[in-house]
XYZ file of C-alpha atoms in Angstrom:
448
model
C 200.660 65.303 -118.049
C 199.176 65.302 -121.606
C 200.444 68.747 -122.367
C 204.132 67.535 -121.739
C 204.596 69.955 -118.574
C 205.754 69.438 -115.262
C 203.202 69.783 -112.217
C 206.126 71.209 -110.098
C 206.558 74.789 -109.899
C 209.270 76.383 -112.054
C 212.685 76.452 -110.751
C 212.615 80.205 -110.803
C 209.679 80.629 -108.458
C 211.650 78.461 -105.881
C 214.046 81.586 -105.252
C 214.531 83.227 -102.170
C 213.251 86.888 -103.196
C 210.717 88.154 -105.643
C 210.255 91.697 -106.776
C 208.512 93.618 -109.646
C 210.100 95.572 -112.341
C 208.335 98.298 -114.318
C 209.401 97.938 -117.652
C 208.263 100.965 -119.909
C 210.840 102.530 -122.328
C 211.314 106.495 -121.706
C 209.522 106.949 -125.035
C 206.841 103.988 -124.798
C 204.424 102.826 -122.526
C 204.690 99.291 -123.912
C 208.317 98.555 -124.369
C 210.351 97.112 -127.067
C 213.528 94.408 -125.927
C 216.137 96.775 -126.873
C 215.148 99.733 -124.501
C 214.448 97.163 -121.809
C 217.662 95.451 -122.209
C 219.486 98.616 -122.107
C 217.935 99.301 -118.923
C 218.512 95.975 -117.449
C 221.969 95.567 -118.313
C 223.240 99.153 -118.636
C 221.168 100.720 -115.852
C 219.784 103.633 -117.654
C 216.050 103.930 -119.310
C 216.650 104.268 -123.002
C 214.381 104.774 -126.332
C 212.381 102.068 -127.854
C 214.549 100.197 -130.552
C 218.010 101.495 -129.226
C 220.742 99.715 -127.531
C 223.586 100.631 -125.281
C 222.640 104.312 -125.624
C 220.858 106.834 -123.235
C 217.548 108.413 -124.136
C 219.250 111.253 -125.680
C 219.909 108.965 -128.770
C 217.094 108.806 -131.175
C 216.207 105.695 -133.194
C 217.570 105.407 -136.524
C 219.674 108.786 -135.882
C 223.289 108.013 -135.940
C 224.570 111.406 -135.360
C 222.583 111.261 -132.002
C 224.714 108.250 -130.928
C 228.348 109.901 -130.006
C 228.572 110.939 -126.690
C 225.675 109.055 -125.418
C 226.837 105.599 -125.300
C 226.335 103.882 -121.717
C 228.180 100.525 -120.724
C 226.774 97.476 -119.156
C 227.254 95.356 -116.462
C 229.124 92.700 -118.489
C 231.810 95.330 -119.182
C 231.730 96.352 -115.500
C 232.315 92.860 -114.802
C 235.087 92.374 -117.330
C 236.760 95.458 -116.318
C 236.902 94.100 -112.568
C 238.924 90.801 -113.876
C 235.662 88.600 -114.119
C 235.149 86.160 -117.215
C 231.808 87.331 -119.176
C 229.633 85.492 -121.468
C 226.349 85.500 -123.410
C 224.329 82.732 -124.195
C 220.890 83.093 -126.397
C 218.729 81.464 -128.376
C 218.140 84.624 -130.786
C 221.036 85.723 -132.809
C 223.782 87.056 -130.803
C 223.370 90.613 -132.189
C 219.578 90.712 -131.391
C 218.345 93.086 -128.964
C 218.860 91.659 -125.883
C 222.841 90.236 -126.127
C 223.570 93.647 -128.173
C 222.711 95.974 -125.301
C 225.766 94.296 -123.382
C 228.443 95.390 -125.685
C 227.074 97.625 -128.456
C 225.843 101.094 -128.841
C 223.621 101.559 -131.770
C 220.776 104.120 -132.534
C 218.668 101.159 -134.202
C 218.429 97.625 -132.933
C 217.972 96.299 -136.376
C 221.471 97.343 -137.434
C 222.370 93.613 -137.114
C 225.157 94.058 -140.137
C 226.058 96.902 -142.653
C 223.687 95.647 -145.130
C 220.721 96.780 -143.002
C 222.125 99.920 -142.417
C 220.911 103.421 -144.058
C 223.725 104.943 -146.071
C 223.580 107.977 -144.063
C 224.282 106.079 -140.961
C 227.410 104.484 -142.546
C 228.666 107.809 -143.834
C 228.324 109.250 -140.306
C 230.708 106.436 -139.023
C 228.092 104.347 -137.095
C 229.096 100.696 -137.011
C 226.637 97.605 -137.175
C 226.069 95.551 -134.073
C 228.127 92.287 -135.267
C 231.060 94.700 -136.054
C 230.609 96.113 -132.661
C 230.564 92.334 -131.125
C 233.947 91.789 -132.521
C 235.636 95.088 -131.731
C 234.006 96.699 -128.456
C 234.681 94.220 -125.922
C 237.425 91.949 -127.680
C 237.709 89.463 -124.769
C 234.001 88.067 -124.169
C 235.139 84.518 -123.357
C 231.910 83.045 -124.336
C 229.538 83.689 -127.030
C 226.793 81.340 -128.210
C 223.811 81.733 -130.361
C 222.553 82.260 -133.608
C 223.301 84.966 -136.437
C 226.097 83.187 -138.514
C 225.139 85.363 -141.541
C 225.933 88.641 -140.188
C 229.491 87.748 -139.694
C 230.290 86.660 -143.812
C 230.558 88.870 -146.455
C 227.498 89.154 -148.715
C 226.397 86.075 -150.576
C 228.708 84.026 -148.695
C 227.473 80.534 -148.817
C 226.214 79.115 -145.127
C 228.034 76.083 -144.058
C 224.806 74.200 -142.935
C 222.260 75.715 -145.411
C 224.291 75.792 -148.565
C 221.080 76.146 -151.098
C 218.993 78.541 -149.068
C 219.832 82.153 -150.025
C 218.361 83.777 -147.357
C 220.987 82.168 -145.026
C 224.095 83.566 -146.858
C 226.437 86.013 -145.576
C 225.101 89.753 -145.590
C 228.162 92.055 -145.011
C 228.454 94.718 -147.523
C 232.070 95.516 -146.084
C 233.298 92.063 -147.211
C 234.695 91.407 -143.486
C 234.943 87.842 -142.247
C 234.141 88.523 -138.587
C 235.058 84.846 -137.372
C 238.776 85.493 -138.572
C 238.579 88.815 -136.962
C 237.542 87.017 -133.621
C 240.305 84.613 -134.131
C 242.930 87.126 -134.827
C 242.103 89.301 -131.759
C 242.889 86.340 -129.548
C 246.201 85.658 -128.058
C 248.268 82.892 -129.323
C 248.777 81.056 -126.012
C 245.084 80.818 -125.450
C 242.491 77.781 -126.572
C 240.194 79.573 -129.077
C 237.173 77.611 -130.432
C 234.899 78.619 -133.402
C 231.820 76.104 -133.594
C 228.813 76.121 -135.927
C 227.287 72.727 -134.596
C 226.047 70.718 -131.477
C 228.438 67.794 -132.250
C 231.616 70.386 -132.489
C 230.453 71.877 -129.463
C 229.999 68.760 -127.059
C 233.306 67.395 -128.471
C 235.076 70.376 -126.827
C 236.707 69.907 -123.118
C 235.523 73.118 -121.810
C 237.984 73.115 -118.896
C 240.729 73.686 -121.470
C 238.750 76.536 -123.585
C 239.625 79.854 -122.914
C 237.274 81.625 -125.556
C 234.254 80.163 -127.212
C 232.399 81.547 -130.231
C 229.448 79.079 -131.179
C 227.111 80.197 -133.713
C 224.470 77.476 -134.533
C 222.051 78.970 -136.972
C 222.315 81.808 -139.682
C 219.728 83.615 -138.016
C 217.706 82.858 -134.813
C 218.235 79.087 -133.425
C 215.299 76.730 -134.057
C 212.493 76.408 -131.460
C 213.315 73.664 -129.067
C 210.289 71.593 -130.420
C 211.834 71.693 -133.727
C 215.488 71.364 -132.736
C 217.999 69.171 -134.704
C 219.745 67.229 -131.844
C 222.921 66.887 -134.203
C 223.415 70.635 -135.296
C 221.656 72.569 -132.733
C 222.525 72.392 -128.976
C 219.791 73.084 -126.609
C 219.899 75.994 -124.176
C 220.601 74.005 -120.948
C 223.645 72.682 -123.025
C 225.004 75.919 -123.760
C 224.662 76.994 -120.269
C 226.362 74.236 -118.943
C 229.396 74.788 -121.044
C 229.612 78.124 -120.609
C 229.504 77.963 -116.883
C 232.499 75.416 -117.105
C 234.363 77.764 -119.227
C 233.771 80.680 -117.073
C 234.210 79.099 -113.586
C 237.884 78.628 -113.982
C 238.511 82.298 -113.275
C 239.093 82.675 -109.561
C 237.675 86.233 -109.783
C 234.275 85.001 -110.599
C 232.109 85.699 -113.924
C 229.162 87.294 -115.107
C 226.932 85.348 -117.571
C 223.730 86.473 -119.357
C 221.295 83.832 -120.707
C 218.425 84.626 -122.580
C 215.341 82.608 -123.622
C 214.688 84.703 -126.432
C 212.620 82.618 -128.625
C 210.005 82.482 -125.884
C 209.244 86.032 -127.548
C 209.407 84.932 -130.884
C 206.558 82.041 -130.164
C 204.244 84.534 -128.754
C 204.732 87.042 -131.462
C 203.788 84.573 -133.626
C 200.751 83.462 -131.579
C 202.134 79.833 -131.069
C 201.964 79.591 -127.442
C 202.981 75.746 -127.374
C 206.165 76.687 -129.073
C 206.812 79.723 -126.511
C 205.955 77.722 -123.651
C 208.280 74.757 -124.690
C 210.730 77.445 -124.915
C 210.127 78.491 -121.344
C 210.494 74.876 -120.039
C 213.827 74.633 -121.431
C 214.725 78.013 -120.041
C 213.766 76.413 -116.496
C 215.974 73.499 -117.430
C 218.858 76.130 -118.105
C 218.050 77.919 -114.593
C 218.102 74.541 -112.891
C 221.391 73.502 -114.564
C 222.766 76.718 -113.709
C 221.589 76.491 -109.954
C 223.434 72.915 -109.854
C 226.676 74.159 -110.992
C 227.319 77.295 -108.640
C 226.726 78.060 -105.183
C 224.174 79.953 -103.266
C 226.682 81.307 -100.852
C 228.678 83.244 -103.471
C 226.613 83.187 -106.662
C 223.990 86.037 -107.267
C 220.928 84.612 -109.812
C 218.725 86.963 -111.096
C 215.720 85.749 -113.380
C 213.235 87.889 -115.093
C 211.738 88.942 -118.275
C 212.234 92.318 -120.210
C 208.436 92.739 -121.037
C 205.275 90.766 -120.615
C 203.065 89.669 -123.822
C 199.035 90.141 -124.006
C 198.799 86.549 -123.453
C 196.101 85.142 -121.136
C 195.320 81.487 -119.445
C 191.587 81.513 -118.369
C 188.152 80.005 -119.058
C 187.661 78.243 -115.666
C 189.522 75.141 -116.829
C 189.276 72.371 -114.304
C 192.822 70.878 -112.589
C 194.558 68.284 -114.806
C 193.053 70.003 -118.192
C 195.850 70.377 -120.739
C 196.847 74.182 -121.185
C 196.700 73.727 -124.735
C 192.910 72.374 -124.667
C 189.704 73.661 -124.482
C 187.633 75.581 -121.585
C 185.135 73.514 -120.251
C 182.082 75.732 -121.821
C 181.246 77.450 -124.836
C 180.858 81.013 -125.680
C 177.617 82.316 -124.170
C 177.591 84.756 -126.997
C 178.641 82.942 -130.316
C 177.875 79.241 -128.532
C 181.289 78.079 -130.084
C 184.334 76.702 -127.971
C 187.329 78.246 -127.189
C 190.880 77.334 -126.121
C 192.317 78.146 -122.541
C 195.043 79.985 -123.905
C 194.243 83.295 -125.869
C 195.936 86.488 -127.042
C 194.799 90.089 -126.988
C 196.066 90.730 -130.433
C 198.028 88.832 -133.003
C 197.848 86.526 -135.985
C 195.324 83.889 -134.749
C 192.280 86.132 -135.317
C 190.329 84.190 -137.838
C 186.903 84.836 -139.227
C 184.854 82.147 -141.340
C 181.694 82.894 -142.654
C 181.427 86.270 -141.001
C 181.934 84.594 -137.386
C 184.289 83.609 -135.143
C 186.182 80.437 -136.350
C 185.339 77.264 -134.652
C 188.616 76.038 -132.965
C 186.996 72.367 -132.512
C 187.383 71.822 -136.094
C 191.024 72.586 -136.143
C 193.996 71.230 -134.403
C 194.511 73.287 -131.564
C 197.147 71.149 -130.114
C 199.431 71.532 -133.045
C 203.034 72.622 -132.193
C 202.093 75.766 -134.776
C 198.533 76.290 -133.812
C 198.059 79.979 -133.630
C 195.794 80.767 -130.841
C 192.621 82.819 -131.406
C 193.236 86.672 -130.543
C 190.870 89.417 -130.201
C 192.655 91.813 -132.649
C 193.891 90.845 -136.126
C 197.951 91.876 -136.233
C 200.509 90.107 -138.276
C 202.485 90.060 -134.898
C 201.543 89.797 -131.374
C 202.422 92.623 -129.373
C 204.243 93.116 -126.102
C 202.444 93.822 -123.101
C 202.944 97.013 -120.523
C 202.381 95.352 -117.088
C 205.119 95.009 -114.330
C 206.919 91.592 -114.755
C 208.406 89.735 -111.988
C 212.196 89.613 -110.676
C 213.253 86.355 -109.042
C 216.741 86.018 -107.308
C 218.829 84.072 -105.011
C 222.290 84.364 -103.555
C 224.263 87.213 -101.820
C 222.328 90.505 -101.705
C 219.166 89.062 -103.173
C 216.883 90.750 -100.444
C 217.769 93.914 -102.610
C 215.172 92.714 -105.074
C 211.917 93.223 -103.227
C 208.993 95.466 -104.007
C 208.594 97.399 -106.903
C 211.424 99.167 -108.845
C 212.172 100.633 -112.214
C 213.831 98.138 -114.384
C 217.223 99.984 -114.651
C 217.633 99.198 -111.148
C 218.631 95.715 -111.423
C 222.210 95.826 -112.815
C 223.097 98.121 -109.954
C 221.782 95.555 -107.551
C 224.192 93.181 -109.163
C 226.933 95.585 -109.271
C 226.616 96.276 -105.792
C 226.595 92.852 -104.864
C 229.555 91.991 -106.722
C 231.573 95.133 -105.829
C 231.927 96.103 -109.552
C 231.442 99.111 -111.569
C 231.417 102.835 -110.018
C 230.118 102.429 -106.772
C 232.441 100.497 -104.679
C 232.973 102.224 -101.489
C 230.963 99.721 -99.505
C 233.228 97.037 -100.609
C 236.403 99.003 -99.257
C 234.591 99.282 -95.826
C 233.723 95.888 -95.681
C 237.108 94.544 -96.475
C 239.032 96.600 -93.943
C 236.555 95.427 -91.580
C 237.029 92.105 -92.201
C 233.674 91.679 -93.535
C 232.465 89.216 -96.383
C 233.668 89.243 -99.817
C 231.799 90.244 -102.712
C 230.104 87.443 -104.845
C 231.867 85.659 -107.829
C 229.788 84.576 -110.259
C 226.748 86.825 -111.645
C 223.843 84.859 -113.493
C 221.122 87.142 -115.378
C 218.774 84.580 -116.785
C 215.923 86.202 -118.846
C 212.621 84.204 -119.389
C 210.225 86.279 -121.500
C 206.962 85.166 -119.920
C 203.849 87.025 -119.334
C 203.814 87.384 -115.721
C 200.137 85.105 -115.142
C 201.456 82.111 -116.725
C 202.028 79.152 -114.428
C 202.850 75.539 -115.353
């Protein structure tokens, strides 16, 4: 189509089961990604801005962390002998991936440089440090976030002249070296920082992979450098090839996190092209795994205040104009709009005339009703799509923290395994091997 989107239904909407999840945090009607990640990875609702801890932990209060840590399905899978992996387009120590391995009173404690002196003196560790120490044998870690792994002012390997890309760590640690030293000498461990190095690997001989492709978050798919940055679907393919060597199966968390960032910036075109790449990754994972032994769950941690309307006819570009002008200010408007965000503009005391700007530009910020520097999340329920063993358990409407318990039940991992022993003794079916949790941060009403 002119907009670059396919006519066919997205891969996740063709899955066998569909349900809805309630996304609120314990202290917030409209959630943030840290509290929601704790819910769908650890099975416990949490406060806004906290990861891997219960609601007894208050944001920024280090001394409320101890004793309130909760573990994730990634840890449950690792304890059961499965291989585990994390793939994201954000920093690997961003809110969503960090809930899989970290316990932090603040999602923004990426390195010790971002932590207050009080938290450091009380013994709390930054999230990058926890990535390398809490679960030392995560087989696959891929995404952005290089600068949080290196000492303060260490020059980045890719952006040598960019001060914002330099290392941030105040403790002087090189976490990449620590990661390498933790790995057994007889295992094949690889750290890569660009797409060329990644694709040169033979994944079937790789035991551990750490790929950090940007100092911070990875580039948007529309801006991606094909030499330095792999796509999400490429990372997923390599991750599954590495993890699938384990006969006990694996757990893989995949996040299309920059979908969220595109919406926050009001850049609908960036966000939706990120979503298309996420759909490619879901399709790739489906081809590489078996429906008989793999439970795949696709969901979002929250929605956005993002709408698609204007009575547009079929075939109209979703980045185009509605077929009428406003009956109030007599100006045209785009089919895509935001409830709030940076796209709010007033020209001469009136709403901007969008026909005078390039509304199809990759970085065009769609008009919003309320001016904000960053668009906010939405508070409505979001869809959960699933296929594979026990996918039928994801139906109806559930709390968000129900998701990891379903996956654990299906895989016979975690605390509740009584049904597994019964099935085994009765000659029943074995638990599924791979578990895929794929996160596409989309508002529920947008179909493309």
